[in-house]
JSON list of C-alpha atoms in Angstrom, two decimals:
[
{"chain": "K", "resi": 186, "resn": "VAL", "atom": "CA", "xyz": [114.40, 96.68, 55.52]},
{"chain": "K", "resi": 187, "resn": "ILE", "atom": "CA", "xyz": [113.58, 99.84, 53.42]},
{"chain": "K", "resi": 188, "resn": "LYS", "atom": "CA", "xyz": [111.58, 101.31, 56.06]},
{"chain": "K", "resi": 189, "resn": "ARG", "atom": "CA", "xyz": [114.00, 100.82, 59.11]},
{"chain": "K", "resi": 190, "resn": "ILE", "atom": "CA", "xyz": [116.94, 102.26, 56.92]},
{"chain": "K", "resi": 191, "resn": "PHE", "atom": "CA", "xyz": [115.16, 105.89, 55.41]},
{"chain": "K", "resi": 192, "resn": "GLY", "atom": "CA", "xyz": [112.07, 105.67, 57.68]},
{"chain": "K", "resi": 193, "resn": "TRP", "atom": "CA", "xyz": [109.87, 109.08, 56.88]},
{"chain": "K", "resi": 194, "resn": "VAL", "atom": "CA", "xyz": [112.82, 110.24, 54.43]},
{"chain": "K", "resi": 195, "resn": "ARG", "atom": "CA", "xyz": [111.39, 107.18, 52.06]},
{"chain": "K", "resi": 196, "resn": "ASP", "atom": "CA", "xyz": [107.70, 108.77, 51.92]},
{"chain": "K", "resi": 197, "resn": "MET", "atom": "CA", "xyz": [109.71, 111.80, 50.75]},
{"chain": "K", "resi": 198, "resn": "TYR", "atom": "CA", "xyz": [111.80, 110.57, 47.82]},
{"chain": "K", "resi": 199, "resn": "ALA", "atom": "CA", "xyz": [108.23, 108.24, 46.98]},
{"chain": "K", "resi": 200, "resn": "TRP", "atom": "CA", "xyz": [106.25, 110.72, 46.18]},
{"chain": "K", "resi": 201, "resn": "ASP", "atom": "CA", "xyz": [109.38, 112.33, 43.99]},
{"chain": "K", "resi": 202, "resn": "PHE", "atom": "CA", "xyz": [109.84, 108.57, 41.99]},
{"chain": "K", "resi": 203, "resn": "ALA", "atom": "CA", "xyz": [106.23, 108.57, 40.98]},
{"chain": "K", "resi": 204, "resn": "ALA", "atom": "CA", "xyz": [105.80, 111.92, 39.92]},
{"chain": "K", "resi": 205, "resn": "VAL", "atom": "CA", "xyz": [108.81, 111.26, 37.92]},
{"chain": "K", "resi": 206, "resn": "ARG", "atom": "CA", "xyz": [107.84, 107.79, 36.75]},
{"chain": "K", "resi": 207, "resn": "VAL", "atom": "CA", "xyz": [104.11, 109.59, 35.80]},
{"chain": "K", "resi": 208, "resn": "GLN", "atom": "CA", "xyz": [105.74, 113.00, 34.26]},
{"chain": "K", "resi": 209, "resn": "LEU", "atom": "CA", "xyz": [104.29, 115.06, 37.19]},
{"chain": "K", "resi": 210, "resn": "THR", "atom": "CA", "xyz": [105.14, 118.79, 36.18]},
{"chain": "K", "resi": 211, "resn": "SER", "atom": "CA", "xyz": [104.99, 121.29, 38.88]},
{"chain": "K", "resi": 212, "resn": "HIS", "atom": "CA", "xyz": [105.38, 125.43, 38.90]},
{"chain": "K", "resi": 213, "resn": "TYR", "atom": "CA", "xyz": [107.65, 126.06, 41.76]},
{"chain": "K", "resi": 214, "resn": "PRO", "atom": "CA", "xyz": [108.48, 130.09, 41.93]},
{"chain": "K", "resi": 215, "resn": "PRO", "atom": "CA", "xyz": [111.26, 131.54, 43.17]},
{"chain": "K", "resi": 216, "resn": "VAL", "atom": "CA", "xyz": [111.04, 133.53, 46.45]},
{"chain": "K", "resi": 217, "resn": "PRO", "atom": "CA", "xyz": [109.64, 135.79, 47.10]},
{"chain": "K", "resi": 218, "resn": "PHE", "atom": "CA", "xyz": [106.67, 134.75, 44.97]},
{"chain": "K", "resi": 219, "resn": "ASN", "atom": "CA", "xyz": [106.83, 131.41, 46.05]},
{"chain": "K", "resi": 220, "resn": "LYS", "atom": "CA", "xyz": [103.68, 130.79, 48.12]},
{"chain": "K", "resi": 221, "resn": "LEU", "atom": "CA", "xyz": [104.84, 127.44, 49.67]},
{"chain": "K", "resi": 222, "resn": "MET", "atom": "CA", "xyz": [108.11, 127.56, 51.32]},
{"chain": "K", "resi": 223, "resn": "VAL", "atom": "CA", "xyz": [111.33, 129.48, 51.87]},
{"chain": "K", "resi": 224, "resn": "GLN", "atom": "CA", "xyz": [114.54, 127.68, 53.37]},
{"chain": "K", "resi": 225, "resn": "PRO", "atom": "CA", "xyz": [116.38, 130.44, 55.24]},
{"chain": "K", "resi": 226, "resn": "PRO", "atom": "CA", "xyz": [118.93, 131.34, 55.57]},
{"chain": "K", "resi": 227, "resn": "ALA", "atom": "CA", "xyz": [119.46, 130.55, 51.75]},
{"chain": "K", "resi": 228, "resn": "ASP", "atom": "CA", "xyz": [115.91, 132.61, 50.78]},
{"chain": "K", "resi": 229, "resn": "VAL", "atom": "CA", "xyz": [116.85, 135.86, 52.64]},
{"chain": "K", "resi": 230, "resn": "ARG", "atom": "CA", "xyz": [113.17, 137.00, 52.53]},
{"chain": "K", "resi": 231, "resn": "LEU", "atom": "CA", "xyz": [109.73, 135.31, 53.92]},
{"chain": "K", "resi": 232, "resn": "GLY", "atom": "CA", "xyz": [108.34, 136.32, 50.21]},
{"chain": "K", "resi": 233, "resn": "GLN", "atom": "CA", "xyz": [104.43, 135.36, 49.83]},
{"chain": "K", "resi": 234, "resn": "ALA", "atom": "CA", "xyz": [105.53, 131.74, 51.59]},
{"chain": "K", "resi": 235, "resn": "CYS", "atom": "CA", "xyz": [102.97, 130.26, 54.21]},
{"chain": "K", "resi": 236, "resn": "LEU", "atom": "CA", "xyz": [105.85, 128.01, 55.91]},
{"chain": "K", "resi": 237, "resn": "MET", "atom": "CA", "xyz": [109.52, 127.53, 56.31]},
{"chain": "K", "resi": 238, "resn": "HIS", "atom": "CA", "xyz": [111.37, 123.97, 55.86]},
{"chain": "K", "resi": 239, "resn": "TYR", "atom": "CA", "xyz": [112.38, 122.59, 59.38]},
{"chain": "K", "resi": 240, "resn": "THR", "atom": "CA", "xyz": [115.32, 120.58, 57.78]},
{"chain": "K", "resi": 241, "resn": "TRP", "atom": "CA", "xyz": [118.33, 123.53, 57.87]},
{"chain": "K", "resi": 242, "resn": "GLY", "atom": "CA", "xyz": [120.61, 124.61, 61.18]},
{"chain": "K", "resi": 243, "resn": "PRO", "atom": "CA", "xyz": [123.81, 125.43, 59.61]},
{"chain": "K", "resi": 244, "resn": "VAL", "atom": "CA", "xyz": [126.44, 126.83, 61.55]},
{"chain": "K", "resi": 245, "resn": "ILE", "atom": "CA", "xyz": [129.73, 128.73, 60.62]},
{"chain": "K", "resi": 246, "resn": "SER", "atom": "CA", "xyz": [132.94, 128.07, 62.55]},
{"chain": "K", "resi": 247, "resn": "ASP", "atom": "CA", "xyz": [136.66, 129.00, 62.04]},
{"chain": "K", "resi": 248, "resn": "LYS", "atom": "CA", "xyz": [139.27, 127.13, 62.48]},
{"chain": "K", "resi": 249, "resn": "THR", "atom": "CA", "xyz": [139.62, 127.15, 65.84]},
{"chain": "K", "resi": 250, "resn": "GLY", "atom": "CA", "xyz": [136.22, 126.42, 66.86]},
{"chain": "K", "resi": 251, "resn": "ALA", "atom": "CA", "xyz": [134.75, 129.17, 67.05]},
{"chain": "K", "resi": 252, "resn": "VAL", "atom": "CA", "xyz": [131.21, 129.88, 66.04]},
{"chain": "K", "resi": 253, "resn": "LEU", "atom": "CA", "xyz": [131.07, 132.71, 63.58]},
{"chain": "K", "resi": 254, "resn": "TRP", "atom": "CA", "xyz": [127.24, 132.73, 62.70]},
{"chain": "K", "resi": 255, "resn": "ARG", "atom": "CA", "xyz": [124.61, 130.16, 63.47]},
{"chain": "K", "resi": 256, "resn": "PHE", "atom": "CA", "xyz": [120.73, 129.93, 61.60]},
{"chain": "K", "resi": 257, "resn": "ASP", "atom": "CA", "xyz": [118.23, 127.49, 63.39]},
{"chain": "K", "resi": 258, "resn": "LYS", "atom": "CA", "xyz": [114.78, 128.40, 62.81]},
{"chain": "K", "resi": 259, "resn": "ARG", "atom": "CA", "xyz": [113.52, 126.17, 65.52]},
{"chain": "K", "resi": 260, "resn": "ASN", "atom": "CA", "xyz": [114.71, 129.45, 67.65]},
{"chain": "K", "resi": 261, "resn": "PHE", "atom": "CA", "xyz": [112.63, 131.58, 65.82]},
{"chain": "K", "resi": 262, "resn": "ARG", "atom": "CA", "xyz": [109.12, 130.11, 66.82]},
{"chain": "K", "resi": 263, "resn": "GLY", "atom": "CA", "xyz": [107.93, 133.31, 68.55]},
{"chain": "K", "resi": 264, "resn": "ALA", "atom": "CA", "xyz": [106.65, 131.23, 71.25]},
{"chain": "K", "resi": 265, "resn": "ALA", "atom": "CA", "xyz": [107.71, 128.75, 74.35]},
{"chain": "K", "resi": 266, "resn": "GLU", "atom": "CA", "xyz": [109.14, 125.54, 74.03]},
{"chain": "K", "resi": 267, "resn": "ARG", "atom": "CA", "xyz": [105.70, 123.96, 74.74]},
{"chain": "K", "resi": 268, "resn": "SER", "atom": "CA", "xyz": [103.52, 126.19, 73.23]},
{"chain": "K", "resi": 269, "resn": "THR", "atom": "CA", "xyz": [101.04, 125.26, 71.03]},
{"chain": "K", "resi": 270, "resn": "SER", "atom": "CA", "xyz": [101.94, 128.85, 68.69]},
{"chain": "K", "resi": 271, "resn": "TYR", "atom": "CA", "xyz": [103.57, 129.25, 65.78]},
{"chain": "K", "resi": 272, "resn": "PHE", "atom": "CA", "xyz": [105.69, 131.65, 64.29]},
{"chain": "K", "resi": 273, "resn": "THR", "atom": "CA", "xyz": [104.31, 135.50, 63.73]},
{"chain": "K", "resi": 274, "resn": "ALA", "atom": "CA", "xyz": [106.83, 137.02, 62.53]},
{"chain": "K", "resi": 275, "resn": "LEU", "atom": "CA", "xyz": [110.41, 136.23, 60.54]},
{"chain": "K", "resi": 276, "resn": "ALA", "atom": "CA", "xyz": [112.88, 139.46, 61.53]},
{"chain": "K", "resi": 277, "resn": "GLU", "atom": "CA", "xyz": [115.79, 140.13, 59.10]},
{"chain": "K", "resi": 278, "resn": "GLN", "atom": "CA", "xyz": [118.80, 137.94, 60.06]},
{"chain": "K", "resi": 279, "resn": "ALA", "atom": "CA", "xyz": [122.39, 139.02, 59.64]},
{"chain": "K", "resi": 280, "resn": "LEU", "atom": "CA", "xyz": [123.69, 136.84, 56.53]},
{"chain": "K", "resi": 281, "resn": "PRO", "atom": "CA", "xyz": [126.85, 134.45, 57.03]},
{"chain": "K", "resi": 282, "resn": "PRO", "atom": "CA", "xyz": [130.20, 135.83, 56.74]},
{"chain": "K", "resi": 283, "resn": "ALA", "atom": "CA", "xyz": [132.00, 136.05, 53.58]},
{"chain": "K", "resi": 284, "resn": "TRP", "atom": "CA", "xyz": [134.39, 133.58, 52.72]},
{"chain": "K", "resi": 285, "resn": "ASP", "atom": "CA", "xyz": [137.84, 133.79, 54.29]},
{"chain": "K", "resi": 286, "resn": "PRO", "atom": "CA", "xyz": [140.35, 131.16, 53.26]},
{"chain": "K", "resi": 287, "resn": "ASP", "atom": "CA", "xyz": [142.71, 132.58, 56.21]},
{"chain": "K", "resi": 288, "resn": "ALA", "atom": "CA", "xyz": [139.99, 132.23, 58.66]},
{"chain": "K", "resi": 289, "resn": "GLY", "atom": "CA", "xyz": [139.59, 128.02, 57.77]},
{"chain": "K", "resi": 290, "resn": "LEU", "atom": "CA", "xyz": [136.31, 129.27, 56.53]}
]
């Protein structure tokens, strides 16, 4: 049942629960010093990271539904759709708009 409901995500959480159970500690420095992973747009620069997490794809729209800002790392693969090439460089991206309750943000 758990496999059917959670799929591959269960493996990710199983590792977390097992690490807590055996009191495993890890050192995970902040960007730009983290050598493992960044999660744009939360991390505004690549730093020393060797990979990007692919679950974020935020879209910010106003109250009319007009898209004001979006970021999806899958759009920055640097290669054609069926290519086996990966990122070559991540260009600096604009930050999301400031909070504006009048615009419906």
